[in-house]
CSV table of C-alpha atoms and ligand atoms in Angstrom, one decimal:
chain,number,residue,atom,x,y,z
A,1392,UNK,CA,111.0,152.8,92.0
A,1393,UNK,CA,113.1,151.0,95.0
A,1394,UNK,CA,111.5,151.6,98.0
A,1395,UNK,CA,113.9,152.7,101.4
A,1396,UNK,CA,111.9,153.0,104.9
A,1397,UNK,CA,113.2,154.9,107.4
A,1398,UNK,CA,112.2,154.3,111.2
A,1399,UNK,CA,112.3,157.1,113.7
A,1400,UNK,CA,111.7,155.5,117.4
A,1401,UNK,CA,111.8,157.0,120.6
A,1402,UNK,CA,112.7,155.8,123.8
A,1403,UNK,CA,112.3,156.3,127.8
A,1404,UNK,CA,108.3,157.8,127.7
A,1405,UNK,CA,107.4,158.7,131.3
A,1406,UNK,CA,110.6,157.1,132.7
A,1407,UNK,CA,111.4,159.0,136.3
A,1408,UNK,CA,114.2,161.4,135.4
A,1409,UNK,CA,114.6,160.8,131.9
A,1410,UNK,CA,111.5,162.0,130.4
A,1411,UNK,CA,109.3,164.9,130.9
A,1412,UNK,CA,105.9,165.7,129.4
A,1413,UNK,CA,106.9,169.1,128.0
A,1414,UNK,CA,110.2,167.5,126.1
A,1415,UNK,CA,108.1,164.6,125.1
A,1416,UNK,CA,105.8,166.9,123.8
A,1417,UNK,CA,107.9,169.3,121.9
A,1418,UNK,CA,109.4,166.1,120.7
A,1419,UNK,CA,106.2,165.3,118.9
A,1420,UNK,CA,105.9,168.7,117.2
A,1421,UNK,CA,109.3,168.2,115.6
A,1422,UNK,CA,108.9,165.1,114.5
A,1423,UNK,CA,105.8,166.5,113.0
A,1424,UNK,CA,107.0,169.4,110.9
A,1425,UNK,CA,110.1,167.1,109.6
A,1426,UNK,CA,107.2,165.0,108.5
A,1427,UNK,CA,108.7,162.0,110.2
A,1428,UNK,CA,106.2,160.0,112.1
A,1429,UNK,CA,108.2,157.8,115.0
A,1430,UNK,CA,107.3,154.7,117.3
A,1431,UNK,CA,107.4,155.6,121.0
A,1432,UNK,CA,108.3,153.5,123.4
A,1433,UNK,CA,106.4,153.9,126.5
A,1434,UNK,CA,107.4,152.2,130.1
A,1435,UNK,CA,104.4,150.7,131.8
A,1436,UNK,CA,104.9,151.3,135.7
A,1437,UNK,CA,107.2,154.2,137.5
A,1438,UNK,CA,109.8,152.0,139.8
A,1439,UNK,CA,109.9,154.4,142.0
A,1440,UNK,CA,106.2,154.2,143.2
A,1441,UNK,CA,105.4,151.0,141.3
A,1442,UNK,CA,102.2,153.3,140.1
A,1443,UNK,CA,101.1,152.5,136.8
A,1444,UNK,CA,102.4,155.4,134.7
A,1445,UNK,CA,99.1,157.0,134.3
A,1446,UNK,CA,99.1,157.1,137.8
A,1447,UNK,CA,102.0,158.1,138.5
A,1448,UNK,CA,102.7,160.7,135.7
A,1449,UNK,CA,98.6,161.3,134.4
A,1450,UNK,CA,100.0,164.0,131.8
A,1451,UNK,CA,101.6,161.5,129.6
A,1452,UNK,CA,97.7,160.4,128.4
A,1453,UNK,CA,96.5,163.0,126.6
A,1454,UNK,CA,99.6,163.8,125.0
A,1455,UNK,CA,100.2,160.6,123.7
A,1456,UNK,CA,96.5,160.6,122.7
A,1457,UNK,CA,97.1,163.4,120.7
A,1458,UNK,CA,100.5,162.2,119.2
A,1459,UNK,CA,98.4,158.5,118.1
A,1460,UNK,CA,95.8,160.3,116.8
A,1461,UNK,CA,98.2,162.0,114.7
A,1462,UNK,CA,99.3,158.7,113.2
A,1463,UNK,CA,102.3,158.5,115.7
A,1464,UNK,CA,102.7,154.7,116.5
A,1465,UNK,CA,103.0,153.9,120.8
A,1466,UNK,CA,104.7,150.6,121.9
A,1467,UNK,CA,106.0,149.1,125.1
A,1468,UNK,CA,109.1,149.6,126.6
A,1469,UNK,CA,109.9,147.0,129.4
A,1470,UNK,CA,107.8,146.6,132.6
A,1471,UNK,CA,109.6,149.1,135.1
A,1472,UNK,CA,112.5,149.8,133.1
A,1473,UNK,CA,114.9,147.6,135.2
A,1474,UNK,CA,117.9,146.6,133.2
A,1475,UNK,CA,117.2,142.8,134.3
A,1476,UNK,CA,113.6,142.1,133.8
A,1477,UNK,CA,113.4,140.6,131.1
A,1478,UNK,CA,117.3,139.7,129.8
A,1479,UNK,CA,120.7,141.0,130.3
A,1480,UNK,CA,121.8,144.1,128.7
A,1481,UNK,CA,124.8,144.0,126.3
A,1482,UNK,CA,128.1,145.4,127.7
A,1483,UNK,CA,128.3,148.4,125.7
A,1484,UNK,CA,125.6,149.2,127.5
A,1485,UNK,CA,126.8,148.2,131.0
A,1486,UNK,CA,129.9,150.0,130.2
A,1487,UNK,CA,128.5,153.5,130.6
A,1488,UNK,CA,129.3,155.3,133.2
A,1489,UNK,CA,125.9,155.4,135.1
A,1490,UNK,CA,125.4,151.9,134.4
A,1491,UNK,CA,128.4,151.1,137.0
A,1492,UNK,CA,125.8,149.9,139.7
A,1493,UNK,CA,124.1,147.3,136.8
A,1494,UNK,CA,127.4,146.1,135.7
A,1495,UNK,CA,128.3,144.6,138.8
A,1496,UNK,CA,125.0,143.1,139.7
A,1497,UNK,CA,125.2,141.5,136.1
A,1498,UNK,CA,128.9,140.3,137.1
A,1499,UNK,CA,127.6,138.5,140.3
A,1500,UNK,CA,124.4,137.4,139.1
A,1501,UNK,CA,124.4,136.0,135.3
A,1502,UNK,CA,123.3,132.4,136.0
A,1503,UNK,CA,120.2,133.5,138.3
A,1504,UNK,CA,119.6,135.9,136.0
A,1505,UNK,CA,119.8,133.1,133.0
A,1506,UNK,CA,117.7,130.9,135.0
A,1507,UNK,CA,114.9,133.3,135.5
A,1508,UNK,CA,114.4,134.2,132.3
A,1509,UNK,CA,112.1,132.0,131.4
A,1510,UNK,CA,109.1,132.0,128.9
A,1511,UNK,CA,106.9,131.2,132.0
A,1512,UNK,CA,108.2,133.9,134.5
A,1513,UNK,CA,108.1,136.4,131.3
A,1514,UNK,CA,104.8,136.1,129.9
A,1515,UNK,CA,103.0,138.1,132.9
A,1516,UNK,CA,105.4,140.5,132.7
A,1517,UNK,CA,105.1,140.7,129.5
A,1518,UNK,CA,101.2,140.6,130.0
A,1519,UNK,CA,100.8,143.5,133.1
A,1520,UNK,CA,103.0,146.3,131.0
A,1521,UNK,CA,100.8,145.5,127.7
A,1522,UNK,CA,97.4,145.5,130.1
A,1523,UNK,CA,98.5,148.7,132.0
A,1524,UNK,CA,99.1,150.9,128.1
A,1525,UNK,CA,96.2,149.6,126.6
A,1526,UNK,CA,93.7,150.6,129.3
A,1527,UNK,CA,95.0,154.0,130.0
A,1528,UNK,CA,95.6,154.8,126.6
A,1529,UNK,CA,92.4,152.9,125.0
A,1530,UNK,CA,94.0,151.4,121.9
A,1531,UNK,CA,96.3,148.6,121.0
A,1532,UNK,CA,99.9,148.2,122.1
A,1533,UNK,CA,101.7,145.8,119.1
A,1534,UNK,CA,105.3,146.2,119.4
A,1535,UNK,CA,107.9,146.0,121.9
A,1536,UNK,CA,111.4,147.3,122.5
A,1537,UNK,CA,113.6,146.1,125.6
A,1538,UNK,CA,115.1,148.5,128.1
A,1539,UNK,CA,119.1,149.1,127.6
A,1540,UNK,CA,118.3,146.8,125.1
A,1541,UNK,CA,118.6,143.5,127.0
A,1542,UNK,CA,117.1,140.3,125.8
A,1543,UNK,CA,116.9,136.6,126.8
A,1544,UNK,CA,116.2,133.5,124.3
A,1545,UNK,CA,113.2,133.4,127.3
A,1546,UNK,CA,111.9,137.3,126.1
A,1547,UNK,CA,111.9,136.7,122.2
A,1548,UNK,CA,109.7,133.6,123.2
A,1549,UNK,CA,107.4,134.8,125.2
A,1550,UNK,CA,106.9,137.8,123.0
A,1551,UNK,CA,106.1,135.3,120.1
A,1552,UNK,CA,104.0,133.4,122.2
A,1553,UNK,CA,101.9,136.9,123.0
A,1554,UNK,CA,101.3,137.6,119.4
A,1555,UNK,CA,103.7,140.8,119.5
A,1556,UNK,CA,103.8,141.9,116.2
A,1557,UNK,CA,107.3,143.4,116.2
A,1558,UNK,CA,110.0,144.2,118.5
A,1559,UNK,CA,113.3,146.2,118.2
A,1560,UNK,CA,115.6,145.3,120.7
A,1561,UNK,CA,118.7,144.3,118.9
A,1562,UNK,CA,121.5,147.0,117.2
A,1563,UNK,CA,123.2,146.7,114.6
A,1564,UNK,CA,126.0,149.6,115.1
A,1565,UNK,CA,127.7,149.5,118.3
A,1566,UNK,CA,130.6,152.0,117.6
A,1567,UNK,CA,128.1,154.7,118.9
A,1568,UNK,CA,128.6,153.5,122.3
A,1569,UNK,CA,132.0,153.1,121.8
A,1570,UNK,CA,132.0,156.6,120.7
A,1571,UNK,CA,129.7,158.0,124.1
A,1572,UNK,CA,132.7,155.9,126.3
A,1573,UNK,CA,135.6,157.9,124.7
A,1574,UNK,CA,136.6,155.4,122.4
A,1575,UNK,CA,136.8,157.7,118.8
A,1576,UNK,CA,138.6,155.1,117.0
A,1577,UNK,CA,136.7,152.5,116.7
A,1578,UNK,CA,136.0,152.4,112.4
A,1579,UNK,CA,132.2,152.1,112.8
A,1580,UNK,CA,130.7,148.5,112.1
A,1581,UNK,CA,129.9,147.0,108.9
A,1582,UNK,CA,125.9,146.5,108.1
A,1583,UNK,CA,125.3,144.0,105.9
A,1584,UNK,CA,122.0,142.5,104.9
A,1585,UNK,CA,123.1,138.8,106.4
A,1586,UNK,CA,123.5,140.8,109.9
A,1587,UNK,CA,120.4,142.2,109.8
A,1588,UNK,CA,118.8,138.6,108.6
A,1589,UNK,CA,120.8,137.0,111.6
A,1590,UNK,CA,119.7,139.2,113.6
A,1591,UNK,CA,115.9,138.9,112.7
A,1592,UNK,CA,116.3,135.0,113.6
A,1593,UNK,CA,116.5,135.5,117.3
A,1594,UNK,CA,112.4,135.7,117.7
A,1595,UNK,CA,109.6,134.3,115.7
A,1596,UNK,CA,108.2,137.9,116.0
A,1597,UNK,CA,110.1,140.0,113.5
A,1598,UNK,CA,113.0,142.0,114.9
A,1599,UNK,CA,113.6,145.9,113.3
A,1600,UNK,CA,116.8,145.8,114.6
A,1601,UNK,CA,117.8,149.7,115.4
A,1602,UNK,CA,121.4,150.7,114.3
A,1603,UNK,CA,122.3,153.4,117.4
A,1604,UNK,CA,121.5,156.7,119.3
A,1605,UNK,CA,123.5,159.5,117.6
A,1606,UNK,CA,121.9,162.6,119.7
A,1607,UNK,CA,122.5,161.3,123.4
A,1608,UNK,CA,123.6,164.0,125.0
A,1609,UNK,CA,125.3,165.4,122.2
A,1610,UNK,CA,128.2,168.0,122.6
A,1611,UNK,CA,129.0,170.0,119.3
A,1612,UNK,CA,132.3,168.9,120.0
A,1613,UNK,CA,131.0,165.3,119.3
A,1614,UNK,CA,128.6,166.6,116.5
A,1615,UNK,CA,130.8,165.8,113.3
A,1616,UNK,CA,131.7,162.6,114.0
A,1617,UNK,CA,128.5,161.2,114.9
A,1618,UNK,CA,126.6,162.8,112.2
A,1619,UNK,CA,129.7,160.8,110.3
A,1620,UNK,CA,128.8,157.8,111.9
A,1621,UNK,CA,124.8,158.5,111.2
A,1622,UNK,CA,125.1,159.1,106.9
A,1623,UNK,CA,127.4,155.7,106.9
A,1624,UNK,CA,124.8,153.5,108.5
A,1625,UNK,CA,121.6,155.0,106.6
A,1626,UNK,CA,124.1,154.8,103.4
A,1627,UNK,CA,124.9,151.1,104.5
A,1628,UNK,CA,121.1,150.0,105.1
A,1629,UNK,CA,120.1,151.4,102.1
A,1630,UNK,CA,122.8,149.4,100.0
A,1631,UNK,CA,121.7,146.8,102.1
A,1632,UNK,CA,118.1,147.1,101.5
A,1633,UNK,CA,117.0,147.0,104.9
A,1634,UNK,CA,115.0,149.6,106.7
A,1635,UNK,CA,116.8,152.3,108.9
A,1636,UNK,CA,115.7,152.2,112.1
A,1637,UNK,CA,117.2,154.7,114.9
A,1638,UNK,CA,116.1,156.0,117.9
A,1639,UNK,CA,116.9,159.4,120.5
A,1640,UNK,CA,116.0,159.6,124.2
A,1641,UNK,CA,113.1,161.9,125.2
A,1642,UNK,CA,115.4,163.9,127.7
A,1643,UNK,CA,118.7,163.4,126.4
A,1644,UNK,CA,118.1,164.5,122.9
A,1645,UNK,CA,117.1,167.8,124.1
A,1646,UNK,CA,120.0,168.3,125.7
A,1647,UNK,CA,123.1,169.4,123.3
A,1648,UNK,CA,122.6,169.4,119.7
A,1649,UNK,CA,120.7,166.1,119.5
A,1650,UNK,CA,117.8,167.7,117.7
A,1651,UNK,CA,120.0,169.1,114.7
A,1652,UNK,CA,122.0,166.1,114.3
A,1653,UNK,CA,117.9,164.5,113.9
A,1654,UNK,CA,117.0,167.6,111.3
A,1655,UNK,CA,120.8,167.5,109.5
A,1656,UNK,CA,120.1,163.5,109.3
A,1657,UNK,CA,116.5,163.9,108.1
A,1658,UNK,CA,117.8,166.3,105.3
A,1659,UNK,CA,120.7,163.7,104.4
A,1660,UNK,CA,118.1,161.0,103.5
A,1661,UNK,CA,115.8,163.3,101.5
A,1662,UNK,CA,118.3,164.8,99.5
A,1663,UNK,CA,120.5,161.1,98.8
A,1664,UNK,CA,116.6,160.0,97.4
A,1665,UNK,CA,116.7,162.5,95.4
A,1666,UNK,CA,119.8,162.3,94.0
A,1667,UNK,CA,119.9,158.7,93.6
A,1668,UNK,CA,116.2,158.3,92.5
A,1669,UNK,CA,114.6,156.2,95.1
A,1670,UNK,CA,111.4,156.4,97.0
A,1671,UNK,CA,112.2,157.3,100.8
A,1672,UNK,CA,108.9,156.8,102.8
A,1673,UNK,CA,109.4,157.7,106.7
A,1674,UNK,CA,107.4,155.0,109.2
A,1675,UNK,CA,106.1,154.2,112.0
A,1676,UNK,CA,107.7,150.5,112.4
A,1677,UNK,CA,104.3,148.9,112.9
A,1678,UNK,CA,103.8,149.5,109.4
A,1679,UNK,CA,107.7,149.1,108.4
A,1680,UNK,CA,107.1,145.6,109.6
A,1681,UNK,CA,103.7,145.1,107.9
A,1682,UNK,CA,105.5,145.6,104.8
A,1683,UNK,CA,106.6,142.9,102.1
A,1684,UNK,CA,110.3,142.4,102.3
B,1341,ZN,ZN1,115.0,152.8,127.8
């Protein structure tokens, strides 16, 4: 029987404002009882403080003890979670509204930013974020996903050159920004198999490129069409035969109807394996990637 893998991720652990340990928790308990287990992405050191995160926030260790003992799968998420540290983010991203501050700094700066985003200058970087997780949490850190999802020929380097053994940093469905900026009609993006391959080729470490966030901050009034836009891109992986791969916010899913869009979605898939007769397995993406493509 064909074989679909579904990816659940999470972004934004124990960022400053965007993620608190009670949401990050109940997060864990839904995710458990729809029986999907999801990567989290976890940012090393609060900006704010520049205090390790278990410094800084010590709650977050036993709960994500708990959660990786429970077969969830913990990765790293940046450095400090600054939207230049290790690329430039795309401009859907710069485009939202509370990105206004970045988009100009990005304007003014691309060609220092370019030039610093080197193999060199990223590999301690790289290095203090993977150190910081793996001694207060006590087990490895394998994967990596960038913040605002920026990236640098220099960062897909230097993760190679650390032995990452995945990241997912790249998208393959932009309309959903479109869609958060107001723009409804934009016809969502095709997702084709040679995408996702192209994609993969940026990095010697293998890329699980993510399709979009469907539950940010989601109004019912938005609900429809981005459940819409959800069901077409698992439908389009799946006739792709690549794994679907999305991810929600800790915060921002919790607030509007994020977390039924997640349970609706989770029902789609099941239901469309059954009907269709294939195998749908829901993974962590450290062992999406482990498997034979
Ligand atoms: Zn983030």
């Amino acid at each position: 029987m064909e074989k679909m893998f579904f990816g659940m991720s999470v972004d934004d652990v124990a960022l400053r404002h965007w993620s608190t340990v009670e949401n990050f928790r109940r997060l864990v308990k839904f995710l458990s009882e729809e029986k999907a287990p999801a990567a989290f992405f976890v940012v090393p050191v609060d900006e704010e403080t520049d205090k390790p995160f278990n410094e800084a926030f010590p709650e977050y260790v036993p709960a994500i003890r708990e959660a990786h003992a429970k077969g969830f799968c913990f990765a790293q998420h940046g450095l400090r979670h600054n939207r230049f540290e290790f690329g430039i983010p795309p401009d859907m991203i710069l485009d939202l509204p509370h990105e206004a501050e970045n988009k100009r700094y990005a304007a003014e700066n691309r060609a220092k930013l370019a030039a610093e985003h080197t193999p060199a200058n990223l590999v301690p970087r790289l290095r203090q974020g993977r150190e910081i997780l793996e001694k207060a949490l006590g087990f490895a850190i394998e994967g990596f996903r960038a913040p605002a999802l920026q990236e640098s020929p220099g960062m897909f380097e230097a993760l190679a050159l650390e032995d990452y053994k995945f990241d997912s940093s790249a998208c393959l469905q932009e309309t959903g920004w479109d869609y958060l900026l107001g723009r409804a009609e934009v016809p969502p993006r095709e997702i084709t198999r040679e995408r996702w391959l192209a994609l993969r080729k940026k990095s010697a470490v293998p890329i699980l490129p993510l399709t979009c966030d469907y539950t940010w901050y989601l109004s019912e009034e938005n609900f429809n069409r981005m459940f819409e836009l959800a069901k077409h891109d698992y439908l389009a992986c799946r006739e792709a035969s690549v794994p679907f791969v999305t991810v929600c916010h800790v915060d921002p899913v919790w607030n509007g109807c994020g977390i039924r869009l997640l349970s609706s979605l989770f029902a789609f898939a099941r239901r469309d394996a059954l009907e269709k007769g294939y195998e749908l397995v829901f993974e962590t993406l450290d062992k999406i990637v482990r498997q034979k493509e």
